[in-house]
Structures are given as C-alpha cells and as structure tokens.
Amino acid sequence: MNIEIKIIEKEKPKKESTVILAFPDVGLVGPIAVKHLIKDLEMEEIGYITSDTFPPITAVHNSRPTYPIRIYGKSDLISVTSEIPITPDLINPFSNEITGWLEKIKAKNIVILGGLPRQNREEIDEPPIHGIPSNKDAEVKLKDNDLHVLEEGFISGINGVLLRSLAERNVPGIYLMSEAHRNYPDPGAAASILEALNDLEGLSINVDELRKKEEEIKVAARDLMRQTQKTMQEAEKNREEEIPMMYG
Amino acid sequence: MHNEGNNPSWDVNRGCMDPLVNVRESREEIIVTADLPCVEKEDISLKIEENLLHLNAEMKKAFQFDNWGGFHREVKFNSFKKTIVLPSSVNPATAETSFKNSILRVRIKKKKGKKIEIE
C-alpha cells in the first residue's frame, strides 16, 4: 500500500535551523520535553503533518481544531512533536518524508529526543543521558559535550528509523536519550534531557517549572502513555533491552 | 504487561482514575509496579487475594481538568483505584512493597505447586 505523508508549512521554516524531533516513546520523554520547550521559548505553530492513513483524531487546543502532529518555530529553532504514537506501519514512510523535508529546509542540526528504558528508574534522581550520532560530525559533537555515545544495542520504533534515515543520507543528527521509565511518563527524564540539549545546542530552556510540576504532568500524560505502550509492544520495544550478539 | 483495554482510564461517578500498572512474572514471583503521582505512602491501600491485587490510593489534592471536555471539567478526581488480575496464584503473606518517587513496587511469591511422583 502506498502511504502518503504530507508536511504542510503554514509559514516557511528558516533555513539552516536546529530541528528538535519528539515522538511518543519510552516514558514520553520527547513529547514532555518539547511541550515544555515550546512553552518556555514561546514558539509558534508553523505547520503540521498529516496523512489519510493517520487515525481520524483531531486535537482541540484553545477552542480550535488542529492536527495531532505539529511543527513549531521561532527564529532558527524548529520543533516537531506528536500527540499520537506513530504506529509501526507508518514509521518508514513517515521517517522518509521527514528526512526529505529536513534536507529541503537545509536543517543545520537535528536532535531526536527520546528515552532509554531503565529498570528501577525510581531509584535514581538524575537519569544519565546517552547519544547515538548519525555520522562522524555528530559523534564529535556528542564527545565534545562529554555525552556518552552508545556503541552497541537495538533501537526500535520511530526514533531509530529516523536516525538510520539521517545516516543513510549523511545528514548530521543525534538521537539523545535520557534513561527513563519505559511505561510511565517521566517528566524528570524530560528535564534532564532538556538540560543536555541546552549544552548541546546553546539553548537556555528553564526546566524549573517542569521539575515543579512533575507529578501533575504524570497524571495528565497517563492516557497518551497507555496508547504509546500498545504501539511500543507492536514495535517490539522490548528488544532495546536485549543484548546484541557482539564479536570481534 | 497488563492489558489496560479500551475503556476510559477514569470514572467520573467515583472521581477516580486508573493508575498505569505493569505486571511481570518470573519463575518464583510476580512483580507489580504502579505509577501513583500525587500520592503519599500512608494513603495507599493494598489487598491481595489468590490472584487479585486491589489497589486504592488517595491523592493529596484533587485534580480538576478545567479546560478538558464537556462535563469532565466539573469532575474532581481524588484517587487511583484498580483491581489487577495476577497471572498466577500467589501467597499474600510473602508480599514485599516499596514506594519511591511515585512508583509502587509489590513483589509477591507465587504459590508452590505440589510435586507429583511418577508411578
């Protein structure tokens, strides 16, 4: 089946921007982080992503219908985030379309935000951050910022396919992960990843409010987490905790 | 993982919400975790039967989602309630619990089967 994904720009994104991508996944780290980033930096909606194959869901915000997957912008910063999980059947066409769009707008830096499942996460207060680069330039950037670079493992779901798609086109991108609860919303992990993003991209996102409202965010994010749990099962997310066969 | 089904995750009549829950089973025990934000340890009540775990937790403040839905915005949610079906029979007396950073963890030993000699 030919799946058409459409990226609609209501305003032209600035060329050579930094683009932050965040889709529902482990601990909803990316969407929680980007929701806060959009509010803190007062970013405006500049576009959306749609497809006839997406679930027929309309988000309502500020008494107006809108799309669940939206693009925000301010100056040379763009963020893309979603209020619905990306199901496995949509992942490849979705990733291809986004990567093509990132090339078209000549994105300078691309950072995908996500979570890395951590057993007994409640035992640690400051979850460590890890990164996977799409190419050598991105690897140097991670190391220059003293961030741990993952060497072996599996990534399942949208974030891994997006990163692979960037690597195939030699587009510099980083998949930044905070250790997080796999199945529970994790605003603490979202705050940690935003602090790492501040250092990596020279941003100044204030995470005090995010940390203060952790428990309230957990209550409000339960239903998206439930939907995301189902999608993660379908995407064999448990494979991320498997040990890869290493040799050599 | 526990199947949450397609029902709403809240009950407006009782003002309660379903907590997010996970159930894992090993050879010896069953481990149940639940995310209980806005809850104090003292306000959690657990009752374990043969293969059921009844969880009730009062929140330290009521939640009202002022800008959500129609009638929902008038509802105050003040507790988490859920009955979890365990995948095996357990011995309730063996239950060990912890509660940290809003995560409740319950470990319960499974009932041992009777060894049958082959005649």
Short mmCIF file of C-alpha atoms in Angstrom, two decimals, chain B residues 24-95:
data_model
loop_
_atom_site.label_atom_id
_atom_site.label_comp_id
_atom_site.label_asym_id
_atom_site.label_seq_id
_atom_site.Cartn_x
_atom_site.Cartn_y
_atom_site.Cartn_z
CA ARG B 24 5.93 -9.04 35.41
CA GLU B 25 6.19 -12.71 36.21
CA SER B 26 9.28 -14.74 36.94
CA ARG B 27 9.56 -18.40 37.91
CA GLU B 28 9.34 -17.57 41.61
CA GLU B 29 7.42 -14.35 41.94
CA ILE B 30 5.15 -11.72 40.47
CA ILE B 31 6.23 -8.08 40.43
CA VAL B 32 3.58 -5.41 40.11
CA THR B 33 4.50 -1.75 39.67
CA ALA B 34 2.13 1.21 39.56
CA ASP B 35 2.70 4.89 38.92
CA LEU B 36 0.89 6.84 41.65
CA PRO B 37 1.71 10.55 41.27
CA CYS B 38 0.43 12.96 43.94
CA VAL B 39 0.08 10.13 46.45
CA GLU B 40 1.73 9.70 49.87
CA LYS B 41 2.82 6.26 51.06
CA GLU B 42 0.38 6.40 54.00
CA ASP B 43 -2.56 6.81 51.64
CA ILE B 44 -2.02 3.60 49.68
CA SER B 45 -4.16 0.60 50.49
CA LEU B 46 -3.42 -2.86 49.09
CA LYS B 47 -5.38 -6.09 49.40
CA ILE B 48 -4.08 -9.27 47.86
CA GLU B 49 -6.20 -12.35 47.25
CA GLU B 50 -5.46 -15.62 45.47
CA ASN B 51 -4.80 -13.97 42.10
CA LEU B 52 -6.10 -10.45 42.57
CA LEU B 53 -4.46 -7.27 43.81
CA HIS B 54 -6.81 -4.48 44.85
CA LEU B 55 -5.12 -1.08 44.81
CA ASN B 56 -6.62 2.08 46.25
CA ALA B 57 -4.63 5.29 46.66
CA GLU B 58 -5.93 8.68 47.76
CA MET B 59 -4.29 11.69 46.13
CA LYS B 60 -3.02 14.53 48.31
CA LYS B 61 -5.01 17.01 46.22
CA ALA B 62 -7.98 16.68 43.89
CA PHE B 63 -7.41 17.11 40.16
CA GLN B 64 -9.82 19.10 38.10
CA PHE B 65 -9.11 19.43 34.38
CA ASP B 66 -10.70 22.86 33.88
CA ASN B 67 -10.26 23.03 30.12
CA TRP B 68 -10.87 19.39 29.17
CA GLY B 69 -14.03 18.03 27.56
CA GLY B 70 -17.62 18.89 28.43
CA PHE B 71 -18.93 17.53 31.74
CA HIS B 72 -15.44 16.27 32.64
CA ARG B 73 -14.24 19.72 33.62
CA GLU B 74 -16.63 19.74 36.57
CA VAL B 75 -15.29 16.45 37.97
CA LYS B 76 -12.76 16.30 40.77
CA PHE B 77 -10.51 13.25 40.65
CA ASN B 78 -9.04 12.39 44.02
CA SER B 79 -7.92 8.77 43.93
CA PHE B 80 -6.47 5.91 41.95
CA LYS B 81 -8.33 2.60 42.02
CA LYS B 82 -7.65 -0.64 40.22
CA THR B 83 -8.08 -4.38 40.64
CA ILE B 84 -5.24 -6.19 38.92
CA VAL B 85 -5.62 -9.80 37.83
CA LEU B 86 -2.35 -11.60 38.59
CA PRO B 87 -1.11 -14.20 36.10
CA SER B 88 -0.65 -16.90 38.82
CA SER B 89 -1.89 -17.69 42.30
CA VAL B 90 0.22 -16.00 44.97
CA ASN B 91 0.90 -16.27 48.67
CA PRO B 92 -0.26 -12.83 50.02
CA ALA B 93 1.78 -13.23 53.23
CA THR B 94 5.01 -13.02 51.20
CA ALA B 95 4.27 -9.59 49.70
#
